PDB file of C-alpha atoms in Angstrom:
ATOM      1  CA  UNK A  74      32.756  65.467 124.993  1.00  0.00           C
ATOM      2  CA  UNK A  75      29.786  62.392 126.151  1.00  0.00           C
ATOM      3  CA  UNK A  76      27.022  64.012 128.481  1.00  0.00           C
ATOM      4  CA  UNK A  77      24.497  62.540 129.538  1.00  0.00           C
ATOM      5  CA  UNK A  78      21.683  63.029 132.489  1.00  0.00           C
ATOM      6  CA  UNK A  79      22.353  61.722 136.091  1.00  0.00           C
ATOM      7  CA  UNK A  80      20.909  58.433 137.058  1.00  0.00           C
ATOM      8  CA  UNK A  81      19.197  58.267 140.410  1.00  0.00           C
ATOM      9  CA  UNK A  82      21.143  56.651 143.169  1.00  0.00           C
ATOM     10  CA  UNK A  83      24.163  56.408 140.844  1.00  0.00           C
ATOM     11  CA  UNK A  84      27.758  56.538 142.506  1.00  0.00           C
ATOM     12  CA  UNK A  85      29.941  56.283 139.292  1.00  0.00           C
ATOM     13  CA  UNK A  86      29.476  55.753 135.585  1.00  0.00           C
ATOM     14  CA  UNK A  87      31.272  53.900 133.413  1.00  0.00           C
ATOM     15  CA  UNK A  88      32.088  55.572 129.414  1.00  0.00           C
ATOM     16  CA  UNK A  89      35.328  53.747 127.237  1.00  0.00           C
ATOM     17  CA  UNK A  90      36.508  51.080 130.261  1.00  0.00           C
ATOM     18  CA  UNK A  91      36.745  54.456 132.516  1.00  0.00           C
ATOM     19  CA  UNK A  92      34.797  54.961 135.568  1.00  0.00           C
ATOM     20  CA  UNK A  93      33.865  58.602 136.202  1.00  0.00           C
ATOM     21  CA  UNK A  94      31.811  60.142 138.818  1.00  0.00           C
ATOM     22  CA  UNK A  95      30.630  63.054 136.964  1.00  0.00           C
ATOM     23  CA  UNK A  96      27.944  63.004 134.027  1.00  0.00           C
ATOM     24  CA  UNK A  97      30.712  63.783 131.332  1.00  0.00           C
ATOM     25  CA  UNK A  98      33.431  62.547 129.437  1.00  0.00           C
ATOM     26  CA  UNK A  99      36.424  64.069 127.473  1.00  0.00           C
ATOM     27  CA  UNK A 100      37.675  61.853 124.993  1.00  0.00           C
ATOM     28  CA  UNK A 101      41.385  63.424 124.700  1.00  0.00           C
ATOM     29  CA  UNK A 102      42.410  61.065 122.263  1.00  0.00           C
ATOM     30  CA  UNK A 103      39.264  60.713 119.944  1.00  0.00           C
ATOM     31  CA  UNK A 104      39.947  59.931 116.344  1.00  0.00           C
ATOM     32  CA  UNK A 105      36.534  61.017 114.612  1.00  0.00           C
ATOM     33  CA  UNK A 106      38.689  61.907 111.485  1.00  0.00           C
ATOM     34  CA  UNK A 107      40.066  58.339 111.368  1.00  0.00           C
ATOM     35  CA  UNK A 108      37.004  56.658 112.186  1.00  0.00           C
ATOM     36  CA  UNK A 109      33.247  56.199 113.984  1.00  0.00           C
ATOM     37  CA  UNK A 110      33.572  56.849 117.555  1.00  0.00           C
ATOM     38  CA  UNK A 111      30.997  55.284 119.842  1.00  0.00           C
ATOM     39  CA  UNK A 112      29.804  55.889 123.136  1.00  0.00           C
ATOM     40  CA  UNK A 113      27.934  54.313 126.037  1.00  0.00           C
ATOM     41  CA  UNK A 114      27.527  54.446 129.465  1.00  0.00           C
ATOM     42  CA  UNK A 115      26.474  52.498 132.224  1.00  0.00           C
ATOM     43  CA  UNK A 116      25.877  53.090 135.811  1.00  0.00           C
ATOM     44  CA  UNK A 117      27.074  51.376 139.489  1.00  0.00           C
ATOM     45  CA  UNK A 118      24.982  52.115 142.917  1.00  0.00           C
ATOM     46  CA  UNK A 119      26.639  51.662 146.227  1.00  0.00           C
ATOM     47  CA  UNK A 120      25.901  48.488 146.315  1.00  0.00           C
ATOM     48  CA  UNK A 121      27.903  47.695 142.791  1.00  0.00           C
ATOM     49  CA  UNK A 122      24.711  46.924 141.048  1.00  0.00           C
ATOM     50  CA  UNK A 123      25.270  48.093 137.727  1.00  0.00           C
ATOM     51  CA  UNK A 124      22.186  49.610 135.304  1.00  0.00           C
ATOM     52  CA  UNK A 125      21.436  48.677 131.834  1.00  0.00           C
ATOM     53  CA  UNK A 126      23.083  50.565 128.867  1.00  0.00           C
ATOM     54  CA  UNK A 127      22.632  53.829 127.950  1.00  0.00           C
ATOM     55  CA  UNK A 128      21.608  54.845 124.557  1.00  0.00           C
ATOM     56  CA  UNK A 129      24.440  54.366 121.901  1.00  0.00           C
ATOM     57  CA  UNK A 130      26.374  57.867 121.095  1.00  0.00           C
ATOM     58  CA  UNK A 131      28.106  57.719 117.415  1.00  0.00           C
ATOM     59  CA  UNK A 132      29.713  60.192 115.346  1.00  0.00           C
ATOM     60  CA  UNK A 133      29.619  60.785 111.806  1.00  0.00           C
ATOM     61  CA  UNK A 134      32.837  59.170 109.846  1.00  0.00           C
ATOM     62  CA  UNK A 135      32.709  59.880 105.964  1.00  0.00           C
ATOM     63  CA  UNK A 136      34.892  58.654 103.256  1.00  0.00           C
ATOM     64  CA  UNK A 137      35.158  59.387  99.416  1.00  0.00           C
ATOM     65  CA  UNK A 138      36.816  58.864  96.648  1.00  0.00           C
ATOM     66  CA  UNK A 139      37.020  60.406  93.023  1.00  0.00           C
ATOM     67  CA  UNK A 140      35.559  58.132  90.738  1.00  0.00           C
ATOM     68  CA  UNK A 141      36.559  57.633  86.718  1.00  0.00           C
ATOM     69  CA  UNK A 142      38.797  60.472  86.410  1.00  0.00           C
ATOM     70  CA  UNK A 143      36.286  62.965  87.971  1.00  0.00           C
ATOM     71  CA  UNK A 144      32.824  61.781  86.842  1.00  0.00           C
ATOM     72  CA  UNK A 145      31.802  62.177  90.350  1.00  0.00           C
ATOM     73  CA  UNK A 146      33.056  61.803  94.070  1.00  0.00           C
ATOM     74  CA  UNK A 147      31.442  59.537  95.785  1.00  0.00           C
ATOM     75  CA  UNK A 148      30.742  59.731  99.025  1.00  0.00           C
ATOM     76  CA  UNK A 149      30.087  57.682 101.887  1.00  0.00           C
ATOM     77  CA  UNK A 150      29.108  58.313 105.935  1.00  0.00           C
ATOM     78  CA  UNK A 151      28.470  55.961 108.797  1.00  0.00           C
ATOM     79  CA  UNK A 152      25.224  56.996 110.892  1.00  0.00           C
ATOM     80  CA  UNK A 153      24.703  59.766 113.492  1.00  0.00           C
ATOM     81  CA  UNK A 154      23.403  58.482 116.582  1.00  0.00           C
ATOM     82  CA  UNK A 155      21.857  60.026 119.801  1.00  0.00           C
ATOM     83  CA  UNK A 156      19.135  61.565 119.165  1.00  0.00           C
ATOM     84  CA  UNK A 157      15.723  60.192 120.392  1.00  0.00           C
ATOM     85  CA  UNK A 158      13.897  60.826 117.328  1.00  0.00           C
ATOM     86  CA  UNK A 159      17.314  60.078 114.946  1.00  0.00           C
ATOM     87  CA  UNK A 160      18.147  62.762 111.976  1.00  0.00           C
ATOM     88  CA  UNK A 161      15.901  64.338 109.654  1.00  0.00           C
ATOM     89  CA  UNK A 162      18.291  64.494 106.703  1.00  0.00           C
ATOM     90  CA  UNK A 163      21.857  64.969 105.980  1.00  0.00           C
ATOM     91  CA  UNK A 164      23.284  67.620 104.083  1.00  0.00           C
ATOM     92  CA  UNK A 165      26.188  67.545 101.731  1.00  0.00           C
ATOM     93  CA  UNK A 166      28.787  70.640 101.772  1.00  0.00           C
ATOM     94  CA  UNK A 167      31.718  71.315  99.962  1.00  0.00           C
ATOM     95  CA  UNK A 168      34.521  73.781 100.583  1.00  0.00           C
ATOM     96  CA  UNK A 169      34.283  77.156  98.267  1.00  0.00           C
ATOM     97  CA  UNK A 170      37.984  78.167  98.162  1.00  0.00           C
ATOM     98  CA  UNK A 171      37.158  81.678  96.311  1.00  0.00           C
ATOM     99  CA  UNK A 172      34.211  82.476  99.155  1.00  0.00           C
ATOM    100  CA  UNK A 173      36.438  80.761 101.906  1.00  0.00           C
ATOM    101  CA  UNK A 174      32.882  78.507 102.938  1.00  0.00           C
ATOM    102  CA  UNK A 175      30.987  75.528 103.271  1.00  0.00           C
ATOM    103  CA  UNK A 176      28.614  75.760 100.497  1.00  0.00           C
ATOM    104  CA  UNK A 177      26.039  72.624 100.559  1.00  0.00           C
ATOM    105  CA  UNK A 178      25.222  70.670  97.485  1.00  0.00           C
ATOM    106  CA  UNK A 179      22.561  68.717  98.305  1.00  0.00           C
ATOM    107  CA  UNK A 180      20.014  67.115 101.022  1.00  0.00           C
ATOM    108  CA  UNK A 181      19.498  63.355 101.997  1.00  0.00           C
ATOM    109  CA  UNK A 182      17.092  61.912 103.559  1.00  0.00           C
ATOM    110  CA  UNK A 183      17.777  60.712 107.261  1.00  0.00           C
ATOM    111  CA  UNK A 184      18.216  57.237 106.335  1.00  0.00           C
ATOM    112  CA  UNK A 185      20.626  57.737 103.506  1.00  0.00           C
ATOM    113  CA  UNK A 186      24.524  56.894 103.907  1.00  0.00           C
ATOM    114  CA  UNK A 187      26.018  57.716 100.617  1.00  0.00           C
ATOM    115  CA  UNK A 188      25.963  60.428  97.962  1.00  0.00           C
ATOM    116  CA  UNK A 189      26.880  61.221  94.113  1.00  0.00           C
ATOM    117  CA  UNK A 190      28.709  64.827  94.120  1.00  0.00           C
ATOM    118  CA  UNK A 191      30.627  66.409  91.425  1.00  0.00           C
ATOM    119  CA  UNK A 192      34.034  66.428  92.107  1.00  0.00           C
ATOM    120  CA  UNK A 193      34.944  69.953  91.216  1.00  0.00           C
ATOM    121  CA  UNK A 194      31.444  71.763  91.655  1.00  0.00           C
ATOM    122  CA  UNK A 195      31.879  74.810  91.247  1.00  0.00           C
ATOM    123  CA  UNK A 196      34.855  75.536  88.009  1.00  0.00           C
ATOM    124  CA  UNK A 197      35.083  79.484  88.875  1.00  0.00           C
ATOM    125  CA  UNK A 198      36.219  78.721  92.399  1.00  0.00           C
ATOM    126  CA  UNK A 199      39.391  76.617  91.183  1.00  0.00           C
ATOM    127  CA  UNK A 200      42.541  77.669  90.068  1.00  0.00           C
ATOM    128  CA  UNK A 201      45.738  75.368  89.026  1.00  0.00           C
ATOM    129  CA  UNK A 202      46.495  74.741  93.535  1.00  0.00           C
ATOM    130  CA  UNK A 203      43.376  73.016  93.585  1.00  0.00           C
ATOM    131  CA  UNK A 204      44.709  69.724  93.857  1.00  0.00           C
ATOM    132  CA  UNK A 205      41.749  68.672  96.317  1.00  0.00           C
ATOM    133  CA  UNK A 206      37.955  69.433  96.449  1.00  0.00           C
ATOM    134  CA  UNK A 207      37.041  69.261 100.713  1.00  0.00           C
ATOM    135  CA  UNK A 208      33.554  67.732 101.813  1.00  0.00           C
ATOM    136  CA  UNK A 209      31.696  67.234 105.205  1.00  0.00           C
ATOM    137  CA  UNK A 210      28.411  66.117 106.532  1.00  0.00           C
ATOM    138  CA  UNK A 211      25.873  67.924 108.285  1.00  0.00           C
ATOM    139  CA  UNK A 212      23.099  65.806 110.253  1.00  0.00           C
ATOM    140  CA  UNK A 213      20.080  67.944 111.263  1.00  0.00           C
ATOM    141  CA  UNK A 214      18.146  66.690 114.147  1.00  0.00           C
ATOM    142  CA  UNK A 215      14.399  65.300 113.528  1.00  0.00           C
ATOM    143  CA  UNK A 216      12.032  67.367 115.900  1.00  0.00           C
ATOM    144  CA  UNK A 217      13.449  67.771 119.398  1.00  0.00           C
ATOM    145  CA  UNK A 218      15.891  70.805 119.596  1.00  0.00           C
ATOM    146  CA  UNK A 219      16.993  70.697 115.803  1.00  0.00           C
ATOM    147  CA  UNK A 220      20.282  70.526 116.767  1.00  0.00           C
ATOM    148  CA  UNK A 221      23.032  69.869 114.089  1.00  0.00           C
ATOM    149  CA  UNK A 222      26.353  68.238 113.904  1.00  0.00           C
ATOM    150  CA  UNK A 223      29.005  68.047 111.693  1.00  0.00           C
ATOM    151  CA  UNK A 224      31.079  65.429 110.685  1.00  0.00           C
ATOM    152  CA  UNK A 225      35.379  65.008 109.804  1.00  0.00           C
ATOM    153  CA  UNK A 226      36.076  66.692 107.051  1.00  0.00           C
ATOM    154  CA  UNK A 227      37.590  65.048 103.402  1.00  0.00           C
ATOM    155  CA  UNK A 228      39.467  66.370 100.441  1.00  0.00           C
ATOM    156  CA  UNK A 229      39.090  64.427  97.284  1.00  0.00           C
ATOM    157  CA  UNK A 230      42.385  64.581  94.977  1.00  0.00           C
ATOM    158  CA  UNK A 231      40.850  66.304  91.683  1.00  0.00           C
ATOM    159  CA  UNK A 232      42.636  64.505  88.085  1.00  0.00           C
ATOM    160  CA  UNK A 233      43.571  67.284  85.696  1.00  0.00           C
ATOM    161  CA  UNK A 234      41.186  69.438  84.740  1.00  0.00           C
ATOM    162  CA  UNK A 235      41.612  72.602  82.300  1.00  0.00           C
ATOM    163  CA  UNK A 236      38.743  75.071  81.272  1.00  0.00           C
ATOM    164  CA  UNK A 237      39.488  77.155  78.322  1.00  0.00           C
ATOM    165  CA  UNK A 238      37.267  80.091  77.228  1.00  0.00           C
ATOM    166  CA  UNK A 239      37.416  81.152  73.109  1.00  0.00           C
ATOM    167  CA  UNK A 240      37.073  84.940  73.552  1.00  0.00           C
ATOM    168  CA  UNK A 241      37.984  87.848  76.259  1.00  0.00           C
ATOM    169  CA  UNK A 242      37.286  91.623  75.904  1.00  0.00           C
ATOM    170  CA  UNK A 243      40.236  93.683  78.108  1.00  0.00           C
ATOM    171  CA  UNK A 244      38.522  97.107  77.565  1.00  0.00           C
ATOM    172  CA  UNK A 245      38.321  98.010  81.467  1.00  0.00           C
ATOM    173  CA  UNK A 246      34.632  97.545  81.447  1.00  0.00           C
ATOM    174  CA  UNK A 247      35.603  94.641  84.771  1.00  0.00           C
ATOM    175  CA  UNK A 248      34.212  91.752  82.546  1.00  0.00           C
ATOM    176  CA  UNK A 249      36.309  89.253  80.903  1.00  0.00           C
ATOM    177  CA  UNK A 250      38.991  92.125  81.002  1.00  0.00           C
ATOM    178  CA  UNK A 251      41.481  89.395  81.648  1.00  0.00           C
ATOM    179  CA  UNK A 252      42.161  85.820  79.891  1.00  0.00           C
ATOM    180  CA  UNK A 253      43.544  83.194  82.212  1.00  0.00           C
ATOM    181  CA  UNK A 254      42.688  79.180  81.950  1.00  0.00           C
ATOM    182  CA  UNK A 255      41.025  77.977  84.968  1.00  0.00           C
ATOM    183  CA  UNK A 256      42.978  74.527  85.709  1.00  0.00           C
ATOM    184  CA  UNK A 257      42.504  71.947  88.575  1.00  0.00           C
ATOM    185  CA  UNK A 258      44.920  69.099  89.783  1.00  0.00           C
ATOM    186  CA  UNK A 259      47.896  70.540  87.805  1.00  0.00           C
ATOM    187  CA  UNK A 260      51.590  69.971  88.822  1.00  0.00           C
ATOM    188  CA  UNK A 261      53.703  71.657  86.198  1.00  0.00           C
ATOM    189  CA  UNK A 262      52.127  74.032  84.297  1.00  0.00           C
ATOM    190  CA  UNK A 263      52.982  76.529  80.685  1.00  0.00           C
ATOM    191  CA  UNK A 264      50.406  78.664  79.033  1.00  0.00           C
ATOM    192  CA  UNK A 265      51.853  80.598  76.242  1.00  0.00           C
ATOM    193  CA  UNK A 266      49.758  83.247  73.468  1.00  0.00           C
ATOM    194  CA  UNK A 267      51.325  84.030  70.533  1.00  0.00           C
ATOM    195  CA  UNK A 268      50.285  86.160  67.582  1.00  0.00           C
ATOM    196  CA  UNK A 269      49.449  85.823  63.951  1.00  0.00           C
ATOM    197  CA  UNK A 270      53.118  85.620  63.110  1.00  0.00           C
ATOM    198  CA  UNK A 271      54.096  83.624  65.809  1.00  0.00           C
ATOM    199  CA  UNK A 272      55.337  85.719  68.185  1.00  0.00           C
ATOM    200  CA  UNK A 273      55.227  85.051  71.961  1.00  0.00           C
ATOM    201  CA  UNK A 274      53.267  87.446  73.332  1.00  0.00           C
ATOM    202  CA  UNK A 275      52.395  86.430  77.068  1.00  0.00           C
ATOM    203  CA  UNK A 276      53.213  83.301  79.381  1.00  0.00           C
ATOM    204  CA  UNK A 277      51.417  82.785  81.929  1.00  0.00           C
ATOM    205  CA  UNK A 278      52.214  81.644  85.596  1.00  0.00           C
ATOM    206  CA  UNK A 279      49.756  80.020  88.502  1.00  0.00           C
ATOM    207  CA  UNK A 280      49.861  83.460  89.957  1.00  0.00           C
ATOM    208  CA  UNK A 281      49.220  86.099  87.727  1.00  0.00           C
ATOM    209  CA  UNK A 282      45.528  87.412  87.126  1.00  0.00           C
ATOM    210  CA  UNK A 283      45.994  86.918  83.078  1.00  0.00           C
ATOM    211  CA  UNK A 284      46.350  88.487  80.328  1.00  0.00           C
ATOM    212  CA  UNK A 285      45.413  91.771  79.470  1.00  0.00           C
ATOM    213  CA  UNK A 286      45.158  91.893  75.398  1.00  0.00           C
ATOM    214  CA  UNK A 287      48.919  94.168  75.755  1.00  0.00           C
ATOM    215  CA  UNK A 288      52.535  93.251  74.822  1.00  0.00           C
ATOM    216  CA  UNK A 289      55.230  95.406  76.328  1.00  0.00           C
ATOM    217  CA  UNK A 290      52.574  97.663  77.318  1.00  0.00           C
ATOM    218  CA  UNK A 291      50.798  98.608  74.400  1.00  0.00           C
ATOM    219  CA  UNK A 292      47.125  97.313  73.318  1.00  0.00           C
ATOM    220  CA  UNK A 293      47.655  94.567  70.671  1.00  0.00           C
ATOM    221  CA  UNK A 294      44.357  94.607  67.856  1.00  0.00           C
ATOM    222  CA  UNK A 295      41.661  92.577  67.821  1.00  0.00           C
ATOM    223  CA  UNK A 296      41.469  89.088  66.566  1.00  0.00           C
ATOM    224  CA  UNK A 297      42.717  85.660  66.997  1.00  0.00           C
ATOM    225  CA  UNK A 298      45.836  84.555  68.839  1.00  0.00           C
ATOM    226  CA  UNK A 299      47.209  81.172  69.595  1.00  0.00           C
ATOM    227  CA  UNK A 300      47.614  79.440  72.464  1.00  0.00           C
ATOM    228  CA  UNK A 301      49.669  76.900  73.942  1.00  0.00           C
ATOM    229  CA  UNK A 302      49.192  74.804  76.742  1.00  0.00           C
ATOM    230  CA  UNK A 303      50.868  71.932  78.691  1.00  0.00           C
ATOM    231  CA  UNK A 304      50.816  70.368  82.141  1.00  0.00           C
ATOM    232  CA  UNK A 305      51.069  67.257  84.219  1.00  0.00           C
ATOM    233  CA  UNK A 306      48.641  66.152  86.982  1.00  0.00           C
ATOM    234  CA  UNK A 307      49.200  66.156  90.612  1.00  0.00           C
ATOM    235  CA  UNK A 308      47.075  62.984  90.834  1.00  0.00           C
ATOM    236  CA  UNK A 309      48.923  59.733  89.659  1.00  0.00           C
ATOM    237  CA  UNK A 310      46.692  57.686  86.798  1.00  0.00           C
ATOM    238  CA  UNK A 311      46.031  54.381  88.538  1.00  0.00           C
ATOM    239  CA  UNK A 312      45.995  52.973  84.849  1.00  0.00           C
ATOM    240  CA  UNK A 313      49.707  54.176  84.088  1.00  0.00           C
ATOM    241  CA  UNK A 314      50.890  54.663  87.542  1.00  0.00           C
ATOM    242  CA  UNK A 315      51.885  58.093  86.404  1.00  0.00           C
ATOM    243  CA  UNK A 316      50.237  61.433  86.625  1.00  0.00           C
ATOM    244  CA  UNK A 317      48.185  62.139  83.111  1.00  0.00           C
ATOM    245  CA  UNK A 318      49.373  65.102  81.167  1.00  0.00           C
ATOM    246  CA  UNK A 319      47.727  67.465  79.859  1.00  0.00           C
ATOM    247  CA  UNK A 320      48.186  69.198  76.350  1.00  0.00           C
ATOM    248  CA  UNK A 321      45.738  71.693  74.647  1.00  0.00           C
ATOM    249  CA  UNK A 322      46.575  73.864  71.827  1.00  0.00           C
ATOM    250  CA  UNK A 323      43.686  76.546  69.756  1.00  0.00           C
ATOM    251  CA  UNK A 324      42.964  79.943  69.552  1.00  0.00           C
ATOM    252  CA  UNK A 325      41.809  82.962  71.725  1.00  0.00           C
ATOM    253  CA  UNK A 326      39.638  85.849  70.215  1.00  0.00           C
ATOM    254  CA  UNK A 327      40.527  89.157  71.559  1.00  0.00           C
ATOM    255  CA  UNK A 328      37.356  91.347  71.069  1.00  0.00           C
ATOM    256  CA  UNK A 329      36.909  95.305  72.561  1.00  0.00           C
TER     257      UNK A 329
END
């Protein structure tokens, strides 16, 4: 929706090569996630003189892309414009999956388009569905009303990404009571702990909470196990034109 304020002696207004008589327009078929839409108005008297141009209306289009296999997302935005007195700064936001939230990573000044992020900020709040990390913009208004507006929202495809702690202590104390890698971008996916004598002991899945130091119900000892893991990407290497596997293999101290 374009408002704007009503120009003396004005009979109609003209917003997108529509004439209107009121001082609004619904744009029913905007495309702000596809691109920067921009508005202006101008206005005819009864005797078909026409007025100057309004003030330029644009909204905020961002872009991004995951740069060198997750070094950092970079991130790009056209301009906000309509405010008198422009933007004070621009904030940065990313979508916390765990907290279900826009958390905000950083501020920029008003005259800055682009930004450095990390592409998976936040490793506690992924899990092996993260295939995407989600980022908007947030322009804050410089004096005037301090009004804010927020622009389309992106999701930056994550490359494989596995996080593997060393130790876990299951003794109900609600810390580290359960081992489970914390994976990003993964397709196909096997996690398997075996004991000292090889035995399989637990396989994990994408939806279990982990393991809990037991086999067939019963508290294994302490010590080291070994584990066992293998997966392919979601993302597709633009090197190989495949998606990059991912192997680890090492061992897992189970401490009470």
């Amino acid at each position: 929706v374009t408002v704007w304020n009503k120009l003396q002696d004005a009979v109609s207004y003209s917003i997108r090569n529509k004439t209107v008589t009121d001082t609004f327009f619904v744009h029913h078929n905007a495309e702000p996630y596809l691109k920067s839409e921009k508005y202006f108005v101008t206005a005819t008297n009864q005797c078909g003189y026409k007025s100057s141009v309004s003030a330029i209306a644009q909204t905020i289009y961002l872009q991004g892309e995951n740069k060198n296999f997750n070094e950092f997302a970079l991130l790009q935005y056209t301009p906000y414009e309509t405010w008198k007195n422009g933007v004070l700064e621009y904030h940065v936001e990313y979508f916390d999956k765990k907290t279900q939230s826009w958390i905000q990573l950083n501020t920029l000044a008003g005259n800055i388009l682009n930004a450095k992020s990390e592409v998976i900020p936040d490793s506690s709040g992924t899990n092996i569905s993260t295939a995407t990390i989600c980022y908007r913009i947030v322009a804050i208004e410089k004096e005037g009303n301090k009004q804010l507006t927020v622009s389309n929202v992106i999701c930056i495809p994550v490359y494989p990404v596995v996080f593997l702690p060393n130790a876990f202590s299951p003794n109900g104390d609600g810390l580290n009571d359960y081992y489970k890698p914390i994976c990003a971008g993964l397709n196909a996916y096997q996690f398997e702990i075996y004991d000292r004598w090889g035995a399989l002991v637990y396989s994990d899945t994408p939806e279990s909470i982990g393991w809990d130091g037991t086999f067939n119900g019963k508290a294994l000892p302490v010590g080291a196990y070994t584990f066992r893991l293998s997966a392919a990407g979601q993302l597709v290497s633009p090197a190989t034109n495949n998606a990059r596997r991912v192997e680890r293999k090492g061992l897992i101290y189970l401490v009470r």
